[in-house]
Amino acid sequence: MTGQAKLWLPLAIFIGLASAFVLGLRKPDDHSIASHMIGVRVPAFALPATDAAISGLSSGDLATGKPHLVNFFASWCVPCAAEAPQLRALAARGAPIVGIALRDRPEDVARYIGRYGNPYQRIGLDQDSRIQIDFGSSGVPETFVVDGKGVIRFQKIGPIADDDIGAVVAALKAAA
């Protein structure tokens, strides 16, 4: 190997490694994440209500023969506030929505509902995120379609946007 080639070899190796690294960081074309919870029965749970005005939530409430949307949210979650109009629109279309408030205080949930509206038929308070973890949820907001037998059929990670409503409604209908 010539002296000049020895000088350029480390630069060529560096450029090759840097290119491989940058290409590995790019976003995949498929933006969906396959959940390992699809087709799995919801975990057994019983969560207390956030206040006396609305009932708490249990796994039995999700196995009533009718599908439900289960929405994990929090009063401190900015994307949750952003998806509130879409949840109200879904509820107005007849979608049965139940909520699980994460690491929250009842008075903060009440203020959140007062400010953004209440699309929920029931709200359970998951203070330690145990039910969130059992559902396979990694953050808020996150929404699941649970069929009438209590089996998870669909998972939407992140806030529901206007263009997601059709897919959520379709998943709810398919779970019926």
mmCIF file of N, CA, C and O in Angstrom, residues 32-80:
data_model
loop_
_atom_site.group_PDB
_atom_site.id
_atom_site.type_symbol
_atom_site.label_atom_id
_atom_site.label_comp_id
_atom_site.label_asym_id
_atom_site.label_seq_id
_atom_site.Cartn_x
_atom_site.Cartn_y
_atom_site.Cartn_z
ATOM 1 N N SER A 32 -46.398 2.394 11.434
ATOM 2 C CA SER A 32 -47.157 1.645 12.425
ATOM 3 C C SER A 32 -46.235 0.744 13.245
ATOM 4 O O SER A 32 -45.186 0.330 12.791
ATOM 5 N N ILE A 33 -46.668 0.497 14.448
ATOM 6 C CA ILE A 33 -45.949 -0.401 15.332
ATOM 7 C C ILE A 33 -46.895 -1.543 15.649
ATOM 8 O O ILE A 33 -48.008 -1.324 16.123
ATOM 9 N N ALA A 34 -46.475 -2.754 15.365
ATOM 10 C CA ALA A 34 -47.317 -3.908 15.636
ATOM 11 C C ALA A 34 -47.299 -4.193 17.132
ATOM 12 O O ALA A 34 -46.253 -4.452 17.713
ATOM 13 N N SER A 35 -48.462 -4.119 17.751
ATOM 14 C CA SER A 35 -48.564 -4.361 19.185
ATOM 15 C C SER A 35 -48.649 -5.849 19.459
ATOM 16 O O SER A 35 -49.375 -6.581 18.786
ATOM 17 N N HIS A 36 -47.942 -6.290 20.472
ATOM 18 C CA HIS A 36 -48.038 -7.694 20.882
ATOM 19 C C HIS A 36 -49.302 -7.943 21.695
ATOM 20 O O HIS A 36 -49.613 -9.079 22.022
ATOM 21 N N MET A 37 -50.067 -6.890 22.000
ATOM 22 C CA MET A 37 -51.289 -7.032 22.797
ATOM 23 C C MET A 37 -52.539 -7.266 21.938
ATOM 24 O O MET A 37 -53.583 -7.607 22.477
ATOM 25 N N ILE A 38 -52.432 -7.094 20.631
ATOM 26 C CA ILE A 38 -53.582 -7.332 19.761
ATOM 27 C C ILE A 38 -53.956 -8.809 19.863
ATOM 28 O O ILE A 38 -53.119 -9.689 19.714
ATOM 29 N N GLY A 39 -55.239 -9.056 20.147
ATOM 30 C CA GLY A 39 -55.726 -10.421 20.302
ATOM 31 C C GLY A 39 -55.611 -10.961 21.717
ATOM 32 O O GLY A 39 -55.974 -12.098 21.981
ATOM 33 N N VAL A 40 -55.146 -10.128 22.641
ATOM 34 C CA VAL A 40 -54.972 -10.544 24.031
ATOM 35 C C VAL A 40 -56.089 -9.941 24.882
ATOM 36 O O VAL A 40 -56.477 -8.792 24.684
ATOM 37 N N ARG A 41 -56.579 -10.715 25.827
ATOM 38 C CA ARG A 41 -57.608 -10.221 26.751
ATOM 39 C C ARG A 41 -57.005 -9.136 27.642
ATOM 40 O O ARG A 41 -55.859 -9.222 28.048
ATOM 41 N N VAL A 42 -57.802 -8.104 27.925
ATOM 42 C CA VAL A 42 -57.317 -7.045 28.807
ATOM 43 C C VAL A 42 -56.987 -7.645 30.172
ATOM 44 O O VAL A 42 -57.614 -8.613 30.602
ATOM 45 N N PRO A 43 -56.007 -7.086 30.840
ATOM 46 C CA PRO A 43 -55.661 -7.593 32.165
ATOM 47 C C PRO A 43 -56.792 -7.333 33.159
ATOM 48 O O PRO A 43 -57.560 -6.388 32.997
ATOM 49 N N ALA A 44 -56.885 -8.168 34.166
ATOM 50 C CA ALA A 44 -57.881 -7.955 35.216
ATOM 51 C C ALA A 44 -57.477 -6.732 36.033
ATOM 52 O O ALA A 44 -56.324 -6.594 36.434
ATOM 53 N N PHE A 45 -58.436 -5.833 36.227
ATOM 54 C CA PHE A 45 -58.151 -4.629 37.018
ATOM 55 C C PHE A 45 -59.451 -4.034 37.534
ATOM 56 O O PHE A 45 -60.529 -4.310 37.023
ATOM 57 N N ALA A 46 -59.316 -3.229 38.550
ATOM 58 C CA ALA A 46 -60.409 -2.427 39.090
ATOM 59 C C ALA A 46 -59.804 -1.111 39.548
ATOM 60 O O ALA A 46 -58.970 -1.094 40.457
ATOM 61 N N LEU A 47 -60.178 -0.030 38.882
ATOM 62 C CA LEU A 47 -59.630 1.289 39.185
ATOM 63 C C LEU A 47 -60.690 2.167 39.833
ATOM 64 O O LEU A 47 -61.855 2.172 39.403
ATOM 65 N N PRO A 48 -60.294 2.939 40.836
ATOM 66 C CA PRO A 48 -61.258 3.829 41.483
ATOM 67 C C PRO A 48 -61.638 4.989 40.569
ATOM 68 O O PRO A 48 -60.911 5.338 39.640
ATOM 69 N N ALA A 49 -62.779 5.579 40.876
ATOM 70 C CA ALA A 49 -63.244 6.750 40.144
ATOM 71 C C ALA A 49 -62.399 7.959 40.513
ATOM 72 O O ALA A 49 -61.792 8.005 41.586
ATOM 73 N N THR A 50 -62.385 8.935 39.632
ATOM 74 C CA THR A 50 -61.666 10.171 39.937
ATOM 75 C C THR A 50 -62.515 11.097 40.795
ATOM 76 O O THR A 50 -61.976 11.935 41.507
ATOM 77 N N ASP A 51 -63.844 10.965 40.704
ATOM 78 C CA ASP A 51 -64.747 11.701 41.597
ATOM 79 C C ASP A 51 -66.103 11.017 41.597
ATOM 80 O O ASP A 51 -66.331 10.049 40.867
ATOM 81 N N ALA A 52 -67.013 11.508 42.420
ATOM 82 C CA ALA A 52 -68.315 10.861 42.591
ATOM 83 C C ALA A 52 -69.231 11.032 41.379
ATOM 84 O O ALA A 52 -70.206 10.290 41.236
ATOM 85 N N ALA A 53 -68.914 11.965 40.480
ATOM 86 C CA ALA A 53 -69.794 12.253 39.344
ATOM 87 C C ALA A 53 -69.708 11.207 38.238
ATOM 88 O O ALA A 53 -70.616 11.101 37.423
ATOM 89 N N ILE A 54 -68.634 10.441 38.196
ATOM 90 C CA ILE A 54 -68.458 9.459 37.127
ATOM 91 C C ILE A 54 -67.856 8.186 37.721
ATOM 92 O O ILE A 54 -66.976 8.253 38.584
ATOM 93 N N SER A 55 -68.333 7.047 37.267
ATOM 94 C CA SER A 55 -67.895 5.763 37.821
ATOM 95 C C SER A 55 -66.452 5.445 37.465
ATOM 96 O O SER A 55 -65.942 5.895 36.438
ATOM 97 N N GLY A 56 -65.821 4.640 38.317
ATOM 98 C CA GLY A 56 -64.493 4.111 38.037
ATOM 99 C C GLY A 56 -64.573 3.079 36.927
ATOM 100 O O GLY A 56 -65.604 2.922 36.267
ATOM 101 N N LEU A 57 -63.507 2.332 36.720
ATOM 102 C CA LEU A 57 -63.435 1.412 35.593
ATOM 103 C C LEU A 57 -62.799 0.101 36.024
ATOM 104 O O LEU A 57 -61.822 0.097 36.769
ATOM 105 N N SER A 58 -63.368 -0.992 35.518
ATOM 106 C CA SER A 58 -62.783 -2.314 35.768
ATOM 107 C C SER A 58 -62.744 -3.098 34.460
ATOM 108 O O SER A 58 -63.414 -2.742 33.489
ATOM 109 N N SER A 59 -61.984 -4.164 34.459
ATOM 110 C CA SER A 59 -61.907 -5.007 33.263
ATOM 111 C C SER A 59 -63.276 -5.599 32.934
ATOM 112 O O SER A 59 -63.602 -5.801 31.765
ATOM 113 N N GLY A 60 -64.097 -5.849 33.931
ATOM 114 C CA GLY A 60 -65.446 -6.357 33.693
ATOM 115 C C GLY A 60 -66.314 -5.397 32.902
ATOM 116 O O GLY A 60 -67.201 -5.818 32.161
ATOM 117 N N ASP A 61 -66.056 -4.102 33.038
ATOM 118 C CA ASP A 61 -66.809 -3.093 32.281
ATOM 119 C C ASP A 61 -66.516 -3.162 30.787
ATOM 120 O O ASP A 61 -67.256 -2.608 29.978
ATOM 121 N N LEU A 62 -65.433 -3.829 30.419
ATOM 122 C CA LEU A 62 -65.039 -3.925 29.015
ATOM 123 C C LEU A 62 -65.474 -5.237 28.369
ATOM 124 O O LEU A 62 -65.245 -5.440 27.184
ATOM 125 N N ALA A 63 -66.078 -6.111 29.138
ATOM 126 C CA ALA A 63 -66.532 -7.409 28.618
ATOM 127 C C ALA A 63 -68.048 -7.506 28.739
ATOM 128 O O ALA A 63 -68.580 -8.447 29.315
ATOM 129 N N THR A 64 -68.730 -6.526 28.164
ATOM 130 C CA THR A 64 -70.189 -6.434 28.278
ATOM 131 C C THR A 64 -70.911 -6.818 26.993
ATOM 132 O O THR A 64 -72.112 -6.634 26.893
ATOM 133 N N GLY A 65 -70.171 -7.302 25.998
ATOM 134 C CA GLY A 65 -70.776 -7.661 24.729
ATOM 135 C C GLY A 65 -70.679 -6.559 23.682
ATOM 136 O O GLY A 65 -70.995 -6.787 22.519
ATOM 137 N N LYS A 66 -70.258 -5.362 24.079
ATOM 138 C CA LYS A 66 -70.121 -4.241 23.146
ATOM 139 C C LYS A 66 -68.681 -3.739 23.182
ATOM 140 O O LYS A 66 -68.064 -3.675 24.247
ATOM 141 N N PRO A 67 -68.144 -3.338 22.022
ATOM 142 C CA PRO A 67 -66.763 -2.828 21.999
ATOM 143 C C PRO A 67 -66.668 -1.448 22.651
ATOM 144 O O PRO A 67 -67.651 -0.719 22.741
ATOM 145 N N HIS A 68 -65.467 -1.119 23.102
ATOM 146 C CA HIS A 68 -65.182 0.167 23.735
ATOM 147 C C HIS A 68 -63.852 0.720 23.221
ATOM 148 O O HIS A 68 -62.971 -0.048 22.847
ATOM 149 N N LEU A 69 -63.736 2.025 23.292
ATOM 150 C CA LEU A 69 -62.434 2.670 23.156
ATOM 151 C C LEU A 69 -61.922 2.905 24.570
ATOM 152 O O LEU A 69 -62.640 3.433 25.413
ATOM 153 N N VAL A 70 -60.686 2.487 24.824
ATOM 154 C CA VAL A 70 -60.048 2.725 26.111
ATOM 155 C C VAL A 70 -58.942 3.748 25.852
ATOM 156 O O VAL A 70 -57.990 3.458 25.127
ATOM 157 N N ASN A 71 -59.108 4.931 26.432
ATOM 158 C CA ASN A 71 -58.177 6.028 26.183
ATOM 159 C C ASN A 71 -57.367 6.314 27.448
ATOM 160 O O ASN A 71 -57.919 6.660 28.480
ATOM 161 N N PHE A 72 -56.048 6.142 27.346
ATOM 162 C CA PHE A 72 -55.142 6.506 28.429
ATOM 163 C C PHE A 72 -54.804 7.983 28.254
ATOM 164 O O PHE A 72 -54.357 8.398 27.182
ATOM 165 N N PHE A 73 -55.006 8.769 29.307
ATOM 166 C CA PHE A 73 -54.778 10.210 29.224
ATOM 167 C C PHE A 73 -54.301 10.723 30.577
ATOM 168 O O PHE A 73 -54.268 9.997 31.566
ATOM 169 N N ALA A 74 -53.937 11.989 30.611
ATOM 170 C CA ALA A 74 -53.553 12.648 31.856
ATOM 171 C C ALA A 74 -53.822 14.141 31.737
ATOM 172 O O ALA A 74 -53.722 14.710 30.644
ATOM 173 N N SER A 75 -54.155 14.755 32.850
ATOM 174 C CA SER A 75 -54.439 16.192 32.838
ATOM 175 C C SER A 75 -53.199 17.011 32.488
ATOM 176 O O SER A 75 -53.315 18.103 31.955
ATOM 177 N N TRP A 76 -52.030 16.482 32.759
ATOM 178 C CA TRP A 76 -50.768 17.189 32.524
ATOM 179 C C TRP A 76 -50.212 16.942 31.118
ATOM 180 O O TRP A 76 -49.160 17.453 30.760
ATOM 181 N N CYS A 77 -50.916 16.179 30.299
ATOM 182 C CA CYS A 77 -50.447 15.746 28.979
ATOM 183 C C CYS A 77 -50.949 16.713 27.902
ATOM 184 O O CYS A 77 -52.149 16.781 27.629
ATOM 185 N N VAL A 78 -50.034 17.447 27.274
ATOM 186 C CA VAL A 78 -50.398 18.413 26.235
ATOM 187 C C VAL A 78 -51.014 17.719 25.009
ATOM 188 O O VAL A 78 -52.054 18.167 24.508
ATOM 189 N N PRO A 79 -50.450 16.602 24.491
ATOM 190 C CA PRO A 79 -51.095 15.938 23.356
ATOM 191 C C PRO A 79 -52.489 15.393 23.695
ATOM 192 O O PRO A 79 -53.338 15.277 22.810
ATOM 193 N N CYS A 80 -52.734 15.084 24.968
ATOM 194 C CA CYS A 80 -54.071 14.630 25.369
ATOM 195 C C CYS A 80 -55.086 15.754 25.174
ATOM 196 O O CYS A 80 -56.200 15.522 24.692
#
